[in-house]
Amino acid sequence: MARRTKEEAQETREQIIDAAELVFHRKGVARSSLNDIAQQAGVTRGAIYWHFKNKQDVFAAMLERHRLPTEALSQRAEDPSESDPLGRFRDLLISVLQRTVRDPGHRRVFEILFYKCEFTDQTDPLMQRVRESFLDGGDKVRRTLLNAVERGQLPATLNLDRAVTQLHVQMTGLLYTWLLLPGSFDLDREAADFVDSYIATLRYCPTIAGEGAHTPPGGLDP
């Protein structure tokens, strides 16, 4: 009986997160209330407060749920004992791009982040959560790239700060553009090519790879 009660509580929690995702996407984060989420989920406000402290907490749980499926790949890429950190990192980036195309919920979350998060006094705590997640992601990328340098997969002179910034710019730009104009290119089919172009930049572009930049295929200047 206790196990069933625990399962029911977890189901209710997921139901609330599902509802919040739909409400945030429809109304925008600032204009959404816990009442809206409760009505969408078919539960009381009290049920929401049983699982979450406030709207910011629900928002954070929504982000966390969509991060979890790629966490295993991320951890493998960061692990110093991983024999192919760059390969695992490549798999991770491709997965993020393709999942945005294939998973409607994942796509909704990115649309909420890009288009439905208004910067107001009310949403400032939410934006702080996003900033913290962004910084944490940068740290994970930095550890992964260091692993790849240690394995000789990237130049020892790699400029890590520029490499991390370049990744944020490229991935954010790709996702933003595709969500705005999904018919402009085939993100699902071209995901690997886009990721490989980033990795090539890390290896061949002197301003990021440094003096240890490899010679590109065919001997062309980077």
Backbone as CSV, one residue per row, in Angstrom:
resi,resn,N_x,N_y,N_z,CA_x,CA_y,CA_z,C_x,C_y,C_z
1,MET,0.846,-1.210,0.000,0.000,0.000,0.000,0.871,1.245,0.000
2,ALA,1.919,1.237,0.833,2.817,2.391,0.891,3.522,2.588,-0.441
3,ARG,3.891,1.457,-1.093,4.559,1.553,-2.389,3.631,2.181,-3.420
4,ARG,2.356,1.763,-3.404,1.388,2.319,-4.332,1.218,3.819,-4.092
5,THR,1.179,4.226,-2.836,1.041,5.645,-2.511,2.232,6.439,-3.033
6,LYS,3.419,5.859,-2.919,4.623,6.520,-3.428,4.568,6.648,-4.942
7,GLU,4.096,5.588,-5.609,3.963,5.625,-7.070,2.942,6.678,-7.494
8,GLU,1.842,6.763,-6.764,0.817,7.752,-7.083,1.354,9.169,-6.901
9,ALA,2.147,9.377,-5.848,2.738,10.696,-5.621,3.676,11.069,-6.759
10,GLN,4.460,10.104,-7.246,5.365,10.367,-8.355,4.587,10.662,-9.631
11,GLU,3.504,9.937,-9.838,2.660,10.189,-11.008,2.078,11.596,-10.963
12,THR,1.644,12.022,-9.771,1.091,13.372,-9.627,2.164,14.424,-9.907
13,ARG,3.370,14.183,-9.419,4.478,15.116,-9.655,4.742,15.259,-11.152
14,GLU,4.790,14.136,-11.871,5.026,14.181,-13.316,3.867,14.876,-14.029
15,GLN,2.661,14.643,-13.538,1.476,15.272,-14.112,1.555,16.793,-13.978
16,ILE,2.045,17.263,-12.844,2.187,18.702,-12.615,3.250,19.289,-13.537
17,ILE,4.360,18.588,-13.699,5.422,19.074,-14.588,4.925,19.106,-16.035
18,ASP,4.196,18.068,-16.447,3.610,18.052,-17.788,2.722,19.275,-18.005
19,ALA,1.885,19.547,-17.009,0.961,20.675,-17.110,1.710,21.998,-17.156
20,ALA,2.733,22.140,-16.327,3.510,23.380,-16.303,4.163,23.627,-17.654
21,GLU,4.692,22.573,-18.249,5.330,22.704,-19.564,4.340,23.257,-20.586
22,LEU,3.122,22.742,-20.582,2.099,23.204,-21.522,1.666,24.641,-21.222
23,VAL,1.499,24.953,-19.940,1.060,26.307,-19.562,2.150,27.330,-19.859
24,PHE,3.408,27.036,-19.501,4.521,27.949,-19.801,4.618,28.196,-21.299
25,HIS,4.432,27.151,-22.072,4.548,27.262,-23.524,3.407,28.091,-24.112
26,ARG,2.223,27.941,-23.543,1.049,28.638,-24.067,0.993,30.094,-23.618
27,LYS,1.274,30.373,-22.350,1.064,31.707,-21.788,2.345,32.498,-21.570
28,GLY,3.486,31.821,-21.597,4.717,32.477,-21.194,4.924,32.268,-19.696
29,VAL,6.156,32.280,-19.274,6.459,31.963,-17.880,5.938,33.044,-16.929
30,ALA,6.154,34.306,-17.266,5.761,35.394,-16.363,4.253,35.446,-16.151
31,ARG,3.483,35.136,-17.182,2.026,35.244,-17.085,1.367,33.970,-16.566
32,SER,2.147,32.945,-16.309,1.606,31.684,-15.798,1.580,31.697,-14.273
33,SER,0.554,31.116,-13.701,0.433,31.043,-12.239,0.294,29.589,-11.808
34,LEU,0.449,29.357,-10.518,0.234,28.013,-9.998,-1.222,27.589,-10.174
35,ASN,-2.142,28.536,-10.142,-3.544,28.208,-10.409,-3.710,27.665,-11.824
36,ASP,-3.044,28.324,-12.785,-3.103,27.852,-14.174,-2.575,26.424,-14.292
37,ILE,-1.460,26.176,-13.626,-0.845,24.850,-13.686,-1.750,23.820,-13.010
38,ALA,-2.325,24.180,-11.876,-3.219,23.259,-11.172,-4.423,22.897,-12.030
39,GLN,-5.021,23.897,-12.696,-6.179,23.638,-13.555,-5.793,22.736,-14.726
40,GLN,-4.641,22.999,-15.326,-4.186,22.193,-16.451,-3.940,20.744,-16.015
41,ALA,-3.394,20.579,-14.810,-3.060,19.241,-14.314,-4.270,18.518,-13.709
42,GLY,-5.329,19.273,-13.399,-6.486,18.674,-12.760,-6.240,18.335,-11.305
43,VAL,-5.427,19.176,-10.629,-5.124,18.975,-9.211,-5.359,20.289,-8.473
44,THR,-5.242,20.250,-7.163,-5.394,21.460,-6.360,-4.042,22.164,-6.209
45,ARG,-4.087,23.435,-5.813,-2.835,24.138,-5.502,-2.091,23.441,-4.373
46,GLY,-2.858,22.878,-3.440,-2.238,22.156,-2.338,-1.405,20.977,-2.817
47,ALA,-1.880,20.317,-3.871,-1.126,19.189,-4.431,0.201,19.673,-5.017
48,ILE,0.171,20.852,-5.624,1.415,21.412,-6.171,2.381,21.733,-5.037
49,TYR,1.862,22.356,-3.965,2.734,22.727,-2.843,3.269,21.499,-2.098
50,TRP,2.615,20.372,-2.249,3.122,19.144,-1.644,4.445,18.728,-2.299
51,HIS,4.568,19.037,-3.601,5.747,18.609,-4.363,6.742,19.740,-4.635
52,PHE,6.243,20.974,-4.690,7.095,22.088,-5.103,6.869,23.295,-4.191
53,LYS,7.947,24.072,-3.987,7.842,25.244,-3.123,7.123,26.394,-3.807
54,ASN,7.355,26.550,-5.109,6.810,27.688,-5.842,6.944,27.436,-7.338
55,LYS,6.599,28.439,-8.130,6.668,28.294,-9.593,8.101,28.086,-10.066
56,GLN,9.050,28.741,-9.408,10.454,28.573,-9.778,10.900,27.117,-9.617
57,ASP,10.401,26.488,-8.567,10.747,25.095,-8.302,10.173,24.181,-9.382
58,VAL,8.949,24.464,-9.818,8.341,23.686,-10.906,9.147,23.879,-12.188
59,PHE,9.528,25.101,-12.463,10.317,25.423,-13.655,11.637,24.653,-13.649
60,ALA,12.309,24.641,-12.494,13.589,23.932,-12.380,13.401,22.432,-12.598
61,ALA,12.306,21.877,-12.083,12.037,20.448,-12.258,11.785,20.121,-13.723
62,MET,11.136,21.026,-14.434,10.908,20.836,-15.865,12.226,20.770,-16.623
63,LEU,13.144,21.695,-16.307,14.448,21.698,-16.970,15.231,20.431,-16.639
64,GLU,15.204,20.038,-15.369,15.956,18.866,-14.924,15.459,17.601,-15.615
65,ARG,14.168,17.485,-15.772,13.609,16.275,-16.391,14.074,16.103,-17.830
66,HIS,14.226,17.202,-18.531,14.659,17.106,-19.929,16.177,17.010,-20.050
67,ARG,16.883,17.261,-18.961,18.336,17.109,-18.976,18.761,15.671,-18.711
68,LEU,17.978,14.945,-17.947,18.364,13.619,-17.473,18.687,12.613,-18.583
69,PRO,17.922,12.556,-19.680,18.227,11.538,-20.697,19.628,11.636,-21.297
70,THR,20.242,12.812,-21.266,21.592,12.957,-21.822,22.671,12.962,-20.737
71,GLU,22.264,12.821,-19.478,23.220,12.932,-18.383,24.254,11.803,-18.413
72,ALA,23.827,10.599,-18.794,24.767,9.472,-18.830,25.887,9.726,-19.836
73,LEU,25.535,10.244,-21.016,26.547,10.573,-22.016,27.478,11.662,-21.506
74,SER,26.908,12.668,-20.844,27.708,13.761,-20.312,28.703,13.255,-19.276
75,GLN,28.252,12.383,-18.384,29.127,11.855,-17.345,30.252,11.016,-17.938
76,ARG,29.946,10.242,-18.969,30.989,9.443,-19.618,32.046,10.336,-20.258
77,ALA,31.596,11.411,-20.912,32.542,12.309,-21.570,33.434,13.017,-20.547
78,GLU,32.885,13.305,-19.361,33.655,13.996,-18.312,34.590,13.068,-17.548
79,ASP,34.331,11.778,-17.598,35.080,10.813,-16.804,36.535,10.728,-17.298
80,PRO,37.513,11.018,-16.429,38.924,10.965,-16.848,39.356,9.593,-17.353
81,SER,38.639,8.541,-16.959,39.009,7.194,-17.401,38.405,6.824,-18.753
82,GLU,37.558,7.670,-19.297,36.945,7.401,-20.601,38.014,7.419,-21.692
83,SER,38.062,6.361,-22.495,39.104,6.252,-23.522,38.829,7.125,-24.743
84,ASP,37.578,7.499,-24.963,37.222,8.308,-26.135,36.296,9.453,-25.711
85,PRO,36.805,10.400,-24.915,35.930,11.488,-24.446,35.376,12.336,-25.586
86,LEU,36.170,12.558,-26.625,35.689,13.385,-27.733,34.562,12.679,-28.491
87,GLY,34.677,11.355,-28.610,33.611,10.595,-29.252,32.322,10.639,-28.462
88,ARG,32.443,10.515,-27.131,31.241,10.579,-26.290,30.645,11.983,-26.328
89,PHE,31.504,13.003,-26.378,31.034,14.388,-26.452,30.297,14.623,-27.770
90,ARG,30.849,14.077,-28.839,30.189,14.175,-30.149,28.811,13.523,-30.091
91,ASP,28.724,12.332,-29.508,27.434,11.647,-29.372,26.443,12.510,-28.592
92,LEU,26.918,13.144,-27.532,26.062,13.977,-26.684,25.484,15.148,-27.470
93,LEU,26.340,15.862,-28.199,25.877,17.036,-28.935,24.886,16.653,-30.035
94,ILE,25.177,15.567,-30.738,24.246,15.105,-31.774,22.911,14.730,-31.155
95,SER,22.968,14.069,-30.003,21.741,13.663,-29.313,20.887,14.859,-28.935
96,VAL,21.509,15.927,-28.439,20.759,17.128,-28.054,20.037,17.726,-29.264
97,LEU,20.725,17.826,-30.391,20.129,18.406,-31.589,19.001,17.530,-32.124
98,GLN,19.252,16.236,-32.248,18.246,15.351,-32.820,17.048,15.178,-31.903
99,ARG,17.292,15.182,-30.605,16.173,15.037,-29.677,15.243,16.239,-29.744
100,THR,15.784,17.402,-30.024,14.948,18.598,-30.163,13.976,18.438,-31.321
101,VAL,14.412,17.758,-32.372,13.548,17.517,-33.532,12.542,16.419,-33.228
102,ARG,12.988,15.353,-32.577,12.185,14.138,-32.454,11.268,14.104,-31.241
103,ASP,11.594,14.864,-30.199,10.835,14.821,-28.947,10.062,16.133,-28.775
104,PRO,8.730,16.120,-28.942,7.940,17.360,-28.843,8.108,18.063,-27.501
105,GLY,8.221,17.303,-26.411,8.390,17.919,-25.099,9.716,18.638,-24.985
106,HIS,10.776,18.015,-25.472,12.098,18.638,-25.444,12.090,19.917,-26.282
107,ARG,11.438,19.837,-27.423,11.328,21.017,-28.288,10.568,22.141,-27.579
108,ARG,9.482,21.787,-26.883,8.713,22.797,-26.152,9.564,23.511,-25.116
109,VAL,10.397,22.750,-24.406,11.222,23.350,-23.358,12.185,24.367,-23.959
110,PHE,12.804,24.047,-25.097,13.689,25.016,-25.742,12.903,26.234,-26.222
111,GLU,11.693,26.020,-26.715,10.873,27.163,-27.142,10.502,28.042,-25.946
112,ILE,10.259,27.421,-24.811,9.993,28.195,-23.591,11.218,29.021,-23.217
113,LEU,12.392,28.402,-23.243,13.620,29.101,-22.870,13.930,30.247,-23.823
114,PHE,13.745,30.023,-25.122,14.105,31.036,-26.116,13.049,32.130,-26.285
115,TYR,11.779,31.749,-26.215,10.723,32.680,-26.604,9.710,33.017,-25.516
116,LYS,9.682,32.237,-24.422,8.609,32.404,-23.447,9.106,32.817,-22.062
117,CYS,10.369,33.118,-21.925,10.930,33.542,-20.638,11.191,35.041,-20.671
118,GLU,10.218,35.815,-20.257,10.360,37.254,-20.254,11.238,37.684,-19.072
119,PHE,12.097,38.662,-19.302,12.952,39.159,-18.225,12.195,40.222,-17.438
120,THR,11.661,39.826,-16.287,10.940,40.746,-15.408,11.402,40.480,-13.977
121,ASP,10.986,41.361,-13.059,11.312,41.140,-11.650,10.764,39.797,-11.174
122,GLN,9.589,39.417,-11.699,8.958,38.172,-11.284,9.762,36.955,-11.735
123,THR,10.318,37.029,-12.941,11.017,35.865,-13.490,12.514,35.882,-13.201
124,ASP,13.004,36.880,-12.495,14.444,36.944,-12.234,14.966,35.688,-11.524
125,PRO,14.253,35.139,-10.525,14.744,33.892,-9.915,14.819,32.739,-10.919
126,LEU,13.874,32.723,-11.866,13.915,31.689,-12.895,15.130,31.864,-13.789
127,MET,15.402,33.095,-14.163,16.548,33.366,-15.022,17.850,33.043,-14.308
128,GLN,17.851,33.219,-12.991,19.043,32.862,-12.232,19.288,31.368,-12.303
129,ARG,18.211,30.591,-12.269,18.341,29.132,-12.430,18.932,28.798,-13.794
130,VAL,18.465,29.495,-14.821,18.966,29.254,-16.184,20.445,29.614,-16.264
131,ARG,20.821,30.744,-15.655,22.228,31.159,-15.680,23.112,30.124,-14.977
132,GLU,22.639,29.643,-13.825,23.411,28.644,-13.089,23.574,27.364,-13.911
133,SER,22.495,26.955,-14.582,22.563,25.769,-15.427,23.528,25.977,-16.587
134,PHE,23.522,27.180,-17.145,24.414,27.532,-18.251,25.878,27.446,-17.806
135,LEU,26.167,28.003,-16.638,27.541,27.976,-16.121,27.979,26.553,-15.790
136,ASP,27.066,25.782,-15.214,27.385,24.397,-14.893,27.672,23.602,-16.168
137,GLY,26.890,23.864,-17.214,27.130,23.199,-18.491,28.487,23.559,-19.057
138,GLY,28.890,24.816,-18.915,30.201,25.243,-19.383,31.324,24.528,-18.664
139,ASP,31.150,24.319,-17.361,32.162,23.591,-16.583,32.273,22.145,-17.053
140,LYS,31.137,21.533,-17.359,31.140,20.150,-17.842,31.858,20.055,-19.193
141,VAL,31.586,21.005,-20.067,32.248,21.013,-21.378,33.752,21.184,-21.203
142,ARG,34.140,22.080,-20.300,35.571,22.326,-20.070,36.269,21.048,-19.586
143,ARG,35.629,20.315,-18.680,36.229,19.065,-18.189,36.330,18.037,-19.309
144,THR,35.325,17.979,-20.149,35.339,17.033,-21.263,36.452,17.359,-22.244
145,LEU,36.595,18.637,-22.580,37.637,19.034,-23.524,39.022,18.781,-22.942
146,LEU,39.187,18.986,-21.647,40.467,18.673,-21.001,40.775,17.183,-21.108
147,ASN,39.753,16.351,-20.943,39.944,14.912,-21.118,40.416,14.589,-22.533
148,ALA,39.790,15.260,-23.516,40.166,15.027,-24.905,41.597,15.493,-25.177
149,VAL,42.007,16.591,-24.555,43.394,17.065,-24.693,44.349,16.038,-24.095
150,GLU,44.013,15.519,-22.905,44.859,14.524,-22.239,45.008,13.264,-23.083
151,ARG,43.973,12.920,-23.841,44.008,11.726,-24.687,44.631,11.996,-26.055
152,GLY,45.058,13.226,-26.273,45.665,13.567,-27.553,44.669,13.741,-28.680
153,GLN,43.383,13.872,-28.333,42.354,14.036,-29.362,42.205,15.487,-29.802
154,LEU,42.688,16.405,-28.982,42.659,17.832,-29.298,44.026,18.416,-28.955
155,PRO,44.382,19.537,-29.592,45.701,20.132,-29.338,45.886,20.541,-27.883
156,ALA,47.101,20.374,-27.384,47.413,20.768,-26.008,47.297,22.272,-25.814
157,THR,47.381,23.021,-26.913,47.303,24.484,-26.847,45.872,25.007,-26.992
158,LEU,44.891,24.118,-26.943,43.498,24.519,-27.114,43.116,25.625,-26.130
159,ASN,42.492,26.677,-26.644,41.982,27.760,-25.811,40.610,27.330,-25.284
160,LEU,40.576,26.848,-24.052,39.353,26.262,-23.512,38.209,27.270,-23.407
161,ASP,38.515,28.481,-22.995,37.460,29.487,-22.855,36.797,29.770,-24.202
162,ARG,37.616,29.924,-25.235,37.043,30.177,-26.559,36.293,28.955,-27.083
163,ALA,36.806,27.771,-26.774,36.148,26.545,-27.227,34.761,26.408,-26.606
164,VAL,34.656,26.728,-25.319,33.356,26.656,-24.633,32.411,27.716,-25.185
165,THR,32.908,28.929,-25.355,32.067,30.007,-25.889,31.589,29.678,-27.292
166,GLN,32.492,29.158,-28.131,32.134,28.793,-29.498,31.028,27.738,-29.514
167,LEU,31.102,26.791,-28.579,30.065,25.757,-28.522,28.716,26.368,-28.158
168,HIS,28.700,27.243,-27.145,27.445,27.880,-26.761,26.855,28.661,-27.935
169,VAL,27.705,29.398,-28.631,27.237,30.200,-29.762,26.672,29.306,-30.862
170,GLN,27.404,28.252,-31.192,26.986,27.405,-32.310,25.723,26.615,-31.979
171,MET,25.675,25.983,-30.815,24.508,25.173,-30.461,23.270,26.044,-30.262
172,THR,23.440,27.158,-29.545,22.300,28.052,-29.331,21.799,28.619,-30.649
173,GLY,22.724,29.022,-31.512,22.334,29.564,-32.813,21.592,28.553,-33.666
174,LEU,22.077,27.313,-33.679,21.416,26.260,-34.448,19.997,26.024,-33.946
175,LEU,19.858,25.866,-32.628,18.551,25.572,-32.068,17.586,26.737,-32.255
176,TYR,18.073,27.945,-32.000,17.218,29.130,-32.137,16.726,29.267,-33.579
177,THR,17.642,29.117,-34.534,17.279,29.274,-35.939,16.307,28.196,-36.385
178,TRP,16.570,26.933,-35.978,15.688,25.856,-36.419,14.299,25.992,-35.796
179,LEU,14.220,26.373,-34.519,12.924,26.542,-33.880,12.135,27.682,-34.518
180,LEU,12.850,28.717,-34.948,12.191,29.854,-35.596,11.779,29.514,-37.020
181,LEU,12.661,28.813,-37.742,12.422,28.481,-39.151,12.742,27.003,-39.385
182,PRO,11.900,26.106,-38.889,12.219,24.672,-38.953,12.368,24.138,-40.376
183,GLY,11.772,24.808,-41.342,11.886,24.338,-42.726,13.127,24.831,-43.443
184,SER,13.936,25.645,-42.771,15.091,26.234,-43.451,16.243,25.250,-43.612
185,PHE,16.325,24.234,-42.755,17.326,23.181,-42.914,16.882,21.961,-42.112
186,ASP,17.457,20.809,-42.452,17.076,19.548,-41.834,18.006,19.268,-40.655
187,LEU,17.619,19.748,-39.478,18.478,19.621,-38.300,18.717,18.163,-37.929
188,ASP,17.695,17.345,-38.059,17.845,15.931,-37.710,18.906,15.259,-38.584
189,ARG,18.823,15.457,-39.887,19.750,14.801,-40.814,21.140,15.415,-40.760
190,GLU,21.211,16.727,-40.518,22.495,17.419,-40.573,23.169,17.588,-39.212
191,ALA,22.564,17.060,-38.163,23.104,17.258,-36.812,24.570,16.837,-36.712
192,ALA,24.902,15.664,-37.227,26.285,15.176,-37.130,27.245,16.090,-37.878
193,ASP,26.827,16.612,-39.039,27.699,17.505,-39.813,27.973,18.792,-39.037
194,PHE,26.943,19.330,-38.398,27.135,20.556,-37.622,28.091,20.316,-36.450
195,VAL,27.934,19.195,-35.771,28.801,18.876,-34.640,30.234,18.650,-35.114
196,ASP,30.388,17.960,-36.237,31.732,17.706,-36.765,32.428,19.001,-37.185
197,SER,31.656,19.973,-37.635,32.266,21.256,-38.008,32.801,21.965,-36.771
198,TYR,32.098,21.813,-35.642,32.585,22.393,-34.385,33.872,21.708,-33.944
199,ILE,33.889,20.393,-33.993,35.087,19.656,-33.591,36.261,20.002,-34.503
200,ALA,35.993,20.183,-35.788,37.059,20.580,-36.714,37.625,21.942,-36.344
201,THR,36.772,22.829,-35.877,37.233,24.141,-35.425,38.199,23.998,-34.256
202,LEU,37.896,23.094,-33.350,38.772,22.875,-32.191,40.138,22.333,-32.614
203,ARG,40.179,21.611,-33.707,41.423,20.993,-34.141,42.229,21.869,-35.088
204,TYR,41.525,22.628,-35.941,42.213,23.263,-37.060,42.255,24.787,-37.021
205,CYS,41.374,25.428,-36.246,41.328,26.892,-36.249,42.388,27.444,-35.286
206,PRO,43.389,28.186,-35.788,44.488,28.654,-34.928,44.034,29.539,-33.771
207,THR,42.955,30.300,-33.958,42.515,31.194,-32.893,41.867,30.446,-31.730
208,ILE,41.520,29.171,-31.932,40.968,28.351,-30.860,41.911,27.202,-30.512
209,ALA,42.440,26.541,-31.543,43.347,25.416,-31.307,44.731,25.880,-30.880
210,GLY,45.067,27.128,-31.173,46.373,27.655,-30.810,47.464,27.174,-31.749
211,GLU,48.683,27.283,-31.300,49.826,26.907,-32.144,49.847,25.404,-32.413
212,GLY,49.094,24.647,-31.634,49.070,23.202,-31.844,48.013,22.745,-32.834
213,ALA,47.427,23.679,-33.589,46.415,23.324,-34.574,46.970,22.309,-35.563
214,HIS,46.167,21.267,-35.827,46.568,20.264,-36.787,46.423,20.820,-38.203
215,THR,47.029,20.140,-39.161,46.834,20.497,-40.572,45.530,19.891,-41.042
216,PRO,44.632,20.685,-41.584,43.331,20.160,-42.029,43.520,19.146,-43.152
217,PRO,42.523,18.283,-43.367,42.584,17.317,-44.458,42.840,18.020,-45.791
218,GLY,43.737,17.473,-46.587,44.035,18.069,-47.882,45.054,19.172,-47.794
219,GLY,45.527,19.493,-46.574,46.527,20.505,-46.418,46.061,21.914,-46.609
220,LEU,44.724,22.115,-46.575,44.177,23.457,-46.755,44.435,24.311,-45.534
221,ASP,44.587,25.602,-45.729,44.735,26.506,-44.599,43.423,26.557,-43.834
222,PRO,43.482,26.608,-42.498,42.250,26.691,-41.708,41.570,28.030,-41.912
